[in-house]
Amino acid sequence: MKFITLAASVALAALSLTSARPMLQARQSTCPVNVLSCSSASSGVDSCCLPTMGTLLLVQQWYTSLGPSNEFTMHGLWPDTCSGGDGPSDGCDSSRDYTDIQTRLENYSGPGASIMDDMNTYWGSYTGDNNSFWSHEWTKHATCISTLAPSCHPDWVQDQDVYTFFSTALGLRQQYDLYAALANAGITPGSNPDVDDMHAAIQTAFGVDAEINCESGALSEIWLTFNVQNQNQYVIANALSKGSCSGSISYPEKSGSPATVPTATTTTTTTTAATTTTNAGSMTTTEASAPTPTSGSGSGLPSGRQRGSCSTNGATVCVSSGSSDQYSKCNSGTWILNQCKKGLVCYSDTQTSTHCA
Ligand SMILES: *[C@@H]1O[C@H](CO)[C@@H](O)[C@H](O)[C@H]1NC(C)=O
Ligand SMILES: *[C@@H]1O[C@H](CO)[C@@H](O)[C@H](O)[C@H]1NC(C)=O
């Protein structure tokens, strides 16, 4: 079951008069429309409709040995109280304290394309143990996002909460591209910008300010603040704090190579001025990812529907790059057929990965 967007929930509410699955519609149609978390109208709203911790921080890091040289990478998506108080230090649902997020993401067979490439590119750990990092972020933070609880989603498949959390965060990272926001204002790595100019650049790009944090006078993290409406629409908001940097700071160059330009910037998101609808898992499929996405035809990349057994969990192959929305995905040793979100087409990137655009 995908998150239900506003239009869809209206349609479902209508359908529910004759539907054989009244529970789902009943649950969804009780969500008040366009009520934003942390607004005065949000008090008492069902925790499946709005996160009980009304603020989410998208925490991106600038770590010189991690990720493409022209991209921030993910630290986490952290629930906070409306006044900026931290969430619990040890998570909110011990029954979902997972230590095997990598396997869960690789095994996941619900809606949405594989996000493993993007996870390893944009959510790496400086220790090299990406799975431990992801598992920590999951257990400590994601289990506190009440709208993701499986009980809120009657048609949830195994680990869809895990997939939705990570794909949503990656999608927001892509949409709120901090590197581009700074570069568009002439602020690039290898310089010592005034942090006030960085705040201004982010304000220009996103219409809100961010929290900018430093370690030893060097940029370390930028935090963007979101509120939520309609269960899964993330609405960017002003940061409550300026962060720890002051004056001229170091914005060092990274050691990696630049990420290639994404072939498509359109996502399946429903976007108003400051609203992102993150359907479960569909929006990260247009992430930029090295190496360069190329057309599958004549490039030696695999194509055609794959059947039977496979060896690389998470690998994806377009049925026909550039002309079909279907792709095969290697799931627990067997190829299964998947489909890009409506209106998108599958493109081959490498021997084992694709994107939908
Ligand atoms: C992943 O899939 C393998 C093979 O089917 C299975 O043995 C394992 O238990 C699964 N792990 C998780 C965390 O779902
Ligand atoms: C973990 O993340 C790092 C940094 O993005 C990446 O270089 C590395 O390949 C990832 N590890 C695996 C096993 O993919």
Short mmCIF file of C-alpha atoms and ligand atoms in Angstrom, two decimals:
data_model
loop_
_atom_site.label_atom_id
_atom_site.label_comp_id
_atom_site.label_asym_id
_atom_site.label_seq_id
_atom_site.Cartn_x
_atom_site.Cartn_y
_atom_site.Cartn_z
CA MET A 1 0.00 0.00 0.00
CA LYS A 2 1.43 3.29 -1.00
CA PHE A 3 0.95 6.38 1.02
CA ILE A 4 -2.23 7.94 -0.13
CA THR A 5 -2.04 11.40 -1.58
CA LEU A 6 -4.77 13.91 -1.18
CA ALA A 7 -6.43 13.26 -4.52
CA ALA A 8 -6.26 9.53 -3.96
CA SER A 9 -7.71 9.72 -0.50
CA VAL A 10 -10.62 11.76 -1.76
CA ALA A 11 -11.17 9.11 -4.42
CA LEU A 12 -10.90 6.38 -1.82
CA ALA A 13 -13.31 8.13 0.47
CA ALA A 14 -15.81 8.08 -2.38
CA LEU A 15 -15.03 4.46 -3.19
CA SER A 16 -15.43 3.40 0.39
CA LEU A 17 -19.18 3.56 0.03
CA THR A 18 -19.05 0.40 -2.04
CA SER A 19 -15.64 -0.96 -1.18
CA ALA A 20 -15.01 -4.39 0.26
CA ARG A 21 -12.07 -2.99 2.29
CA PRO A 22 -13.68 -0.47 4.57
CA MET A 23 -10.95 -0.54 7.23
CA LEU A 24 -8.30 1.07 5.07
CA GLN A 25 -10.53 3.78 3.73
CA ALA A 26 -11.94 4.46 7.13
CA ARG A 27 -8.47 4.95 8.52
CA GLN A 28 -7.26 7.14 5.71
CA SER A 29 -10.37 9.24 5.30
CA THR A 30 -10.27 10.30 8.93
CA CYS A 31 -7.10 12.31 8.31
CA PRO A 32 -7.92 16.01 8.21
CA VAL A 33 -6.95 17.56 4.90
CA ASN A 34 -4.02 19.97 4.75
CA VAL A 35 -3.58 20.24 8.49
CA LEU A 36 0.10 20.81 9.14
CA SER A 37 1.92 19.19 12.05
CA CYS A 38 2.77 21.72 14.76
CA SER A 39 -0.04 24.04 13.65
CA SER A 40 -2.75 24.81 16.17
CA ALA A 41 -5.21 22.66 14.21
CA SER A 42 -2.96 19.62 14.58
CA SER A 43 -3.72 19.02 18.21
CA GLY A 44 -5.46 15.71 18.77
CA VAL A 45 -5.02 14.52 15.18
CA ASP A 46 -4.50 10.75 14.75
CA SER A 47 -0.83 9.73 14.97
CA CYS A 48 -1.22 7.86 11.66
CA CYS A 49 -2.09 11.14 9.97
CA LEU A 50 0.54 13.43 11.47
CA PRO A 51 3.76 12.49 13.24
CA THR A 52 3.39 12.85 17.01
CA MET A 53 6.79 14.51 16.98
CA GLY A 54 5.68 17.27 14.62
CA THR A 55 9.03 18.32 13.20
CA LEU A 56 11.44 16.33 11.07
CA LEU A 57 15.03 17.40 10.55
CA LEU A 58 16.69 16.38 7.30
CA VAL A 59 20.31 16.22 8.39
CA GLN A 60 22.84 16.30 5.58
CA GLN A 61 26.57 16.16 6.15
CA TRP A 62 29.64 17.50 4.46
CA TYR A 63 32.25 14.86 5.10
CA THR A 64 35.26 15.12 2.85
CA SER A 65 35.92 11.40 2.45
CA LEU A 66 32.30 10.44 1.80
CA GLY A 67 30.20 10.56 -1.36
CA PRO A 68 30.49 12.48 -4.62
CA SER A 69 32.50 15.71 -4.43
CA ASN A 70 29.50 17.80 -5.45
CA GLU A 71 26.89 16.28 -3.14
CA PHE A 72 26.07 16.43 0.52
CA THR A 73 25.39 13.00 2.02
CA MET A 74 22.80 11.86 4.49
CA HIS A 75 23.13 11.66 8.19
CA GLY A 76 19.47 11.18 9.03
CA LEU A 77 15.85 12.23 9.17
CA TRP A 78 15.20 13.00 12.80
CA PRO A 79 11.91 13.61 14.55
CA ASP A 80 11.88 16.57 16.93
CA THR A 81 9.22 18.25 19.00
CA CYS A 82 7.55 21.34 17.59
CA SER A 83 9.70 23.52 19.84
CA GLY A 84 12.91 21.84 18.69
CA GLY A 85 13.35 19.31 21.47
CA ASP A 86 15.18 16.09 20.61
CA GLY A 87 13.35 12.81 20.19
CA PRO A 88 14.02 9.91 22.56
CA SER A 89 17.65 8.80 22.61
CA ASP A 90 16.85 5.12 22.15
CA GLY A 91 13.93 5.01 19.74
CA CYS A 92 10.22 4.48 20.19
CA ASP A 93 9.44 0.87 19.25
CA SER A 94 11.73 -1.81 20.59
CA SER A 95 9.90 -4.44 18.51
CA ARG A 96 11.43 -2.77 15.45
CA ASP A 97 14.98 -2.32 16.74
CA TYR A 98 16.69 -3.70 13.65
CA THR A 99 20.40 -4.36 13.18
CA ASP A 100 20.11 -5.61 9.60
CA ILE A 101 18.80 -2.67 7.61
CA GLN A 102 21.00 -3.46 4.63
CA THR A 103 19.53 -6.96 4.32
CA ARG A 104 16.03 -5.68 4.84
CA LEU A 105 16.44 -3.11 2.07
CA GLU A 106 17.99 -5.70 -0.23
CA ASN A 107 15.23 -8.21 0.51
CA TYR A 108 12.41 -5.71 0.27
CA SER A 109 10.01 -6.67 -2.50
CA GLY A 110 7.20 -4.15 -2.14
CA PRO A 111 6.45 -1.15 -4.35
CA GLY A 112 9.33 1.09 -5.45
CA ALA A 113 12.66 0.43 -7.11
CA SER A 114 15.82 -0.63 -5.30
CA ILE A 115 17.52 2.16 -3.40
CA MET A 116 20.72 0.26 -2.57
CA ASP A 117 22.91 2.20 -4.99
CA ASP A 118 21.68 5.49 -3.62
CA MET A 119 22.05 4.28 -0.05
CA ASN A 120 25.70 3.38 -0.63
CA THR A 121 26.39 6.56 -2.59
CA TYR A 122 24.51 9.11 -0.52
CA TRP A 123 24.20 7.52 2.92
CA GLY A 124 27.64 6.08 3.60
CA SER A 125 29.28 5.83 6.99
CA TYR A 126 32.70 7.30 7.66
CA THR A 127 33.51 4.05 9.48
CA GLY A 128 32.76 2.08 6.32
CA ASP A 129 30.10 0.05 8.13
CA ASN A 130 27.06 1.42 6.32
CA ASN A 131 24.68 -1.19 7.70
CA SER A 132 25.44 -0.23 11.30
CA PHE A 133 24.94 3.44 10.51
CA TRP A 134 21.61 2.81 8.80
CA SER A 135 20.46 0.48 11.59
CA HIS A 136 21.29 3.12 14.19
CA GLU A 137 19.40 5.80 12.29
CA TRP A 138 16.46 3.46 11.91
CA THR A 139 16.23 2.32 15.51
CA LYS A 140 16.91 5.65 17.19
CA HIS A 141 14.99 7.96 14.88
CA ALA A 142 12.71 6.26 12.35
CA THR A 143 10.81 4.18 14.90
CA CYS A 144 9.69 7.51 16.41
CA ILE A 145 7.97 8.68 13.20
CA SER A 146 4.44 7.64 14.08
CA THR A 147 3.05 7.91 10.54
CA LEU A 148 5.39 5.14 9.38
CA ALA A 149 4.12 2.56 11.86
CA PRO A 150 2.96 -0.60 10.05
CA SER A 151 -0.30 -0.46 12.00
CA CYS A 152 -1.15 2.76 10.15
CA HIS A 153 -0.94 0.95 6.82
CA PRO A 154 -3.14 -2.16 6.62
CA ASP A 155 -1.69 -3.25 3.25
CA TRP A 156 1.92 -2.81 4.37
CA VAL A 157 4.30 -5.47 3.11
CA GLN A 158 7.35 -6.67 5.03
CA ASP A 159 9.80 -3.81 5.70
CA GLN A 160 7.84 -1.20 3.79
CA ASP A 161 8.28 1.07 6.82
CA VAL A 162 12.05 0.67 6.48
CA TYR A 163 11.99 1.25 2.74
CA THR A 164 9.68 4.25 3.04
CA PHE A 165 11.83 5.91 5.67
CA PHE A 166 15.07 5.64 3.73
CA SER A 167 13.58 6.35 0.31
CA THR A 168 11.73 9.39 1.65
CA ALA A 169 14.89 10.80 3.18
CA LEU A 170 16.89 10.19 -0.02
CA GLY A 171 14.12 11.82 -2.04
CA LEU A 172 14.14 14.92 0.15
CA ARG A 173 17.94 15.07 -0.06
CA GLN A 174 17.68 15.04 -3.82
CA GLN A 175 14.93 17.62 -3.93
CA TYR A 176 16.59 19.97 -1.45
CA ASP A 177 20.00 19.90 -3.10
CA LEU A 178 22.20 21.88 -0.76
CA TYR A 179 25.27 21.73 -2.98
CA ALA A 180 23.33 23.33 -5.84
CA ALA A 181 21.72 25.89 -3.54
CA LEU A 182 25.17 27.06 -2.43
CA ALA A 183 26.79 26.77 -5.86
CA ASN A 184 24.04 28.88 -7.40
CA ALA A 185 25.12 31.64 -5.05
CA GLY A 186 28.77 31.17 -6.03
CA ILE A 187 29.68 29.23 -2.88
CA THR A 188 31.72 26.17 -3.76
CA PRO A 189 34.11 23.82 -1.91
CA GLY A 190 37.68 24.92 -1.40
CA SER A 191 36.65 28.34 -0.12
CA ASN A 192 35.99 30.11 3.16
CA PRO A 193 32.52 31.59 2.85
CA ASP A 194 30.84 33.73 5.45
CA VAL A 195 28.15 31.60 7.01
CA ASP A 196 25.67 34.48 6.66
CA ASP A 197 26.08 34.20 2.88
CA MET A 198 25.35 30.47 3.12
CA HIS A 199 22.16 31.18 5.07
CA ALA A 200 21.18 33.71 2.41
CA ALA A 201 21.86 31.22 -0.40
CA ILE A 202 19.65 28.60 1.24
CA GLN A 203 16.95 31.17 1.88
CA THR A 204 17.03 32.10 -1.80
CA ALA A 205 16.90 28.49 -2.96
CA PHE A 206 14.27 27.10 -0.60
CA GLY A 207 12.46 30.12 0.82
CA VAL A 208 13.45 29.18 4.37
CA ASP A 209 16.61 29.22 6.45
CA ALA A 210 18.58 26.19 7.62
CA GLU A 211 20.66 25.34 10.64
CA ILE A 212 24.32 25.28 9.62
CA ASN A 213 26.74 23.45 11.90
CA CYS A 214 30.52 23.45 12.09
CA GLU A 215 33.25 21.43 13.72
CA SER A 216 36.54 23.18 14.38
CA GLY A 217 35.55 26.02 12.11
CA ALA A 218 34.70 23.77 9.16
CA LEU A 219 31.25 23.04 7.74
CA SER A 220 30.00 19.72 9.10
CA GLU A 221 26.22 19.53 8.68
CA ILE A 222 23.24 21.47 7.36
CA TRP A 223 19.84 20.74 8.89
CA LEU A 224 16.59 21.45 7.05
CA THR A 225 13.31 21.52 8.97
CA PHE A 226 10.07 19.96 7.78
CA ASN A 227 6.53 19.71 9.02
CA VAL A 228 4.12 17.12 7.68
CA GLN A 229 0.58 17.22 6.30
CA ASN A 230 -1.74 14.59 4.82
CA GLN A 231 0.39 11.83 6.36
CA ASN A 232 3.25 11.96 3.88
CA GLN A 233 3.71 15.46 2.51
CA TYR A 234 6.85 17.08 3.86
CA VAL A 235 6.63 20.87 3.95
CA ILE A 236 9.88 22.73 4.43
CA ALA A 237 9.92 25.27 7.26
CA ASN A 238 12.30 27.74 8.84
CA ALA A 239 14.98 26.32 11.10
CA LEU A 240 14.56 27.18 14.76
CA SER A 241 18.28 27.75 15.19
CA LYS A 242 21.07 29.24 13.08
CA GLY A 243 23.51 26.51 14.10
CA SER A 244 27.01 26.56 15.50
CA CYS A 245 29.01 28.22 12.70
CA SER A 246 29.93 31.86 12.75
CA GLY A 247 31.82 34.24 10.49
CA SER A 248 34.05 32.86 7.79
CA ILE A 249 34.16 29.05 7.80
CA SER A 250 36.00 26.37 5.89
CA TYR A 251 34.03 24.63 3.13
CA PRO A 252 36.65 22.05 2.18
CA GLU A 253 36.87 20.11 -1.04
CA LYS A 254 35.93 16.44 -0.98
CA SER A 255 38.24 13.68 -2.11
CA GLY A 256 35.65 11.89 -4.28
CA SER A 257 34.75 12.54 -7.89
CA PRO A 258 31.71 14.54 -8.87
CA ALA A 259 28.39 12.82 -9.33
CA THR A 260 27.09 12.86 -12.84
CA VAL A 261 24.28 15.19 -13.70
CA PRO A 262 20.95 13.47 -13.26
CA THR A 263 19.31 12.67 -16.57
CA ALA A 264 15.96 13.77 -15.26
CA THR A 265 15.04 16.07 -12.47
CA THR A 266 11.34 15.47 -12.62
CA THR A 267 10.17 13.17 -9.92
CA THR A 268 6.80 11.69 -9.26
CA THR A 269 6.29 14.07 -6.41
CA THR A 270 3.35 16.37 -6.21
CA THR A 271 4.99 19.68 -5.62
CA THR A 272 3.49 22.95 -4.65
CA ALA A 273 5.66 25.85 -3.54
CA ALA A 274 6.93 24.05 -0.50
CA THR A 275 5.29 20.67 -0.48
CA THR A 276 6.65 17.27 -1.33
CA THR A 277 4.52 14.20 -1.57
CA THR A 278 6.71 11.23 -1.00
CA ASN A 279 4.87 8.23 -2.25
CA ALA A 280 6.30 5.13 -0.71
CA GLY A 281 9.50 4.58 -2.50
CA SER A 282 8.80 6.03 -5.86
CA MET A 283 10.67 9.27 -5.72
CA THR A 284 14.22 8.18 -5.26
CA THR A 285 14.34 6.36 -8.54
CA THR A 286 15.52 9.45 -10.33
CA GLU A 287 18.50 10.01 -8.04
CA ALA A 288 21.69 10.94 -9.75
CA SER A 289 24.10 8.07 -9.43
CA ALA A 290 27.57 7.45 -10.72
CA PRO A 291 28.44 6.13 -13.21
CA THR A 292 26.77 8.11 -15.93
CA PRO A 293 23.31 6.92 -16.84
CA THR A 294 23.36 5.86 -20.44
CA SER A 295 20.86 4.51 -22.84
CA GLY A 296 20.61 0.75 -22.74
CA SER A 297 20.39 0.30 -26.46
CA GLY A 298 23.65 -0.50 -28.17
CA SER A 299 25.66 0.24 -25.03
CA GLY A 300 26.30 -3.34 -23.98
CA LEU A 301 23.99 -3.03 -21.02
CA PRO A 302 21.63 -5.90 -20.27
CA SER A 303 18.04 -5.63 -21.33
CA GLY A 304 14.98 -7.79 -21.70
CA ARG A 305 12.88 -9.34 -19.02
CA GLN A 306 15.03 -11.43 -16.69
CA ARG A 307 13.66 -14.71 -15.39
CA GLY A 308 14.69 -17.45 -13.04
CA SER A 309 17.51 -17.23 -10.56
CA CYS A 310 19.91 -14.33 -10.04
CA SER A 311 22.95 -13.74 -7.88
CA THR A 312 23.15 -10.01 -7.13
CA ASN A 313 20.43 -9.07 -4.69
CA GLY A 314 18.96 -5.68 -5.51
CA ALA A 315 20.20 -5.67 -9.12
CA THR A 316 17.73 -4.20 -11.59
CA VAL A 317 17.51 -4.55 -15.37
CA CYS A 318 15.11 -2.64 -17.62
CA VAL A 319 12.84 -4.72 -19.80
CA SER A 320 13.50 -2.18 -22.54
CA SER A 321 15.59 0.83 -21.59
CA GLY A 322 13.94 4.09 -22.52
CA SER A 323 10.72 2.57 -23.82
CA SER A 324 9.19 0.40 -21.11
CA ASP A 325 8.20 1.10 -17.53
CA GLN A 326 8.95 -2.47 -16.49
CA TYR A 327 12.14 -3.77 -14.95
CA SER A 328 13.32 -6.98 -13.40
CA LYS A 329 14.70 -6.91 -9.90
CA CYS A 330 16.82 -9.57 -8.25
CA ASN A 331 15.12 -10.39 -5.00
CA SER A 332 16.46 -13.13 -2.74
CA GLY A 333 17.94 -15.03 -5.66
CA THR A 334 14.98 -14.74 -8.04
CA TRP A 335 14.13 -12.20 -10.71
CA ILE A 336 10.81 -10.50 -10.15
CA LEU A 337 9.06 -8.07 -12.46
CA ASN A 338 8.57 -4.52 -11.19
CA GLN A 339 7.11 -1.37 -12.64
CA CYS A 340 8.14 2.27 -12.48
CA LYS A 341 5.62 4.65 -11.08
CA LYS A 342 2.90 5.76 -13.47
CA GLY A 343 4.22 7.99 -16.24
CA LEU A 344 7.89 7.05 -15.73
CA VAL A 345 10.12 4.91 -17.92
CA CYS A 346 13.01 2.65 -16.95
CA TYR A 347 16.55 3.57 -18.06
CA SER A 348 19.64 1.37 -17.73
CA ASP A 349 22.56 2.92 -15.85
CA THR A 350 24.99 0.06 -15.38
CA GLN A 351 25.05 -3.72 -15.66
CA THR A 352 23.00 -3.99 -12.51
CA SER A 353 21.15 -0.75 -11.96
CA THR A 354 18.44 1.32 -13.50
CA HIS A 355 16.46 4.40 -12.74
CA CYS A 356 12.94 5.47 -13.58
CA ALA A 357 12.48 8.93 -15.06
C1 LIG B 1 16.45 -11.96 3.54
O1 LIG B 1 16.23 -13.00 2.61
C2 LIG B 1 16.90 -14.19 2.94
C3 LIG B 1 16.70 -15.17 1.80
O2 LIG B 1 15.35 -15.34 1.51
C4 LIG B 1 16.37 -14.73 4.27
O3 LIG B 1 17.06 -15.92 4.65
C5 LIG B 1 16.58 -13.68 5.36
O4 LIG B 1 15.98 -14.10 6.55
C6 LIG B 1 15.97 -12.37 4.93
N1 LIG B 1 16.34 -11.37 5.90
C7 LIG B 1 15.51 -10.43 6.34
C8 LIG B 1 16.06 -9.51 7.35
O5 LIG B 1 14.37 -10.30 5.92
C1 LIG B 2 29.36 2.36 2.09
O1 LIG B 2 29.31 3.73 1.79
C2 LIG B 2 30.52 4.25 1.25
C3 LIG B 2 30.39 5.76 1.16
O2 LIG B 2 29.32 6.16 0.36
C4 LIG B 2 30.76 3.59 -0.10
O3 LIG B 2 31.96 4.10 -0.67
C5 LIG B 2 30.85 2.11 0.09
O4 LIG B 2 30.98 1.48 -1.16
C6 LIG B 2 29.60 1.59 0.81
N1 LIG B 2 29.79 0.19 1.13
C7 LIG B 2 29.30 -0.79 0.40
C8 LIG B 2 29.53 -2.17 0.92
O5 LIG B 2 28.67 -0.59 -0.62
#
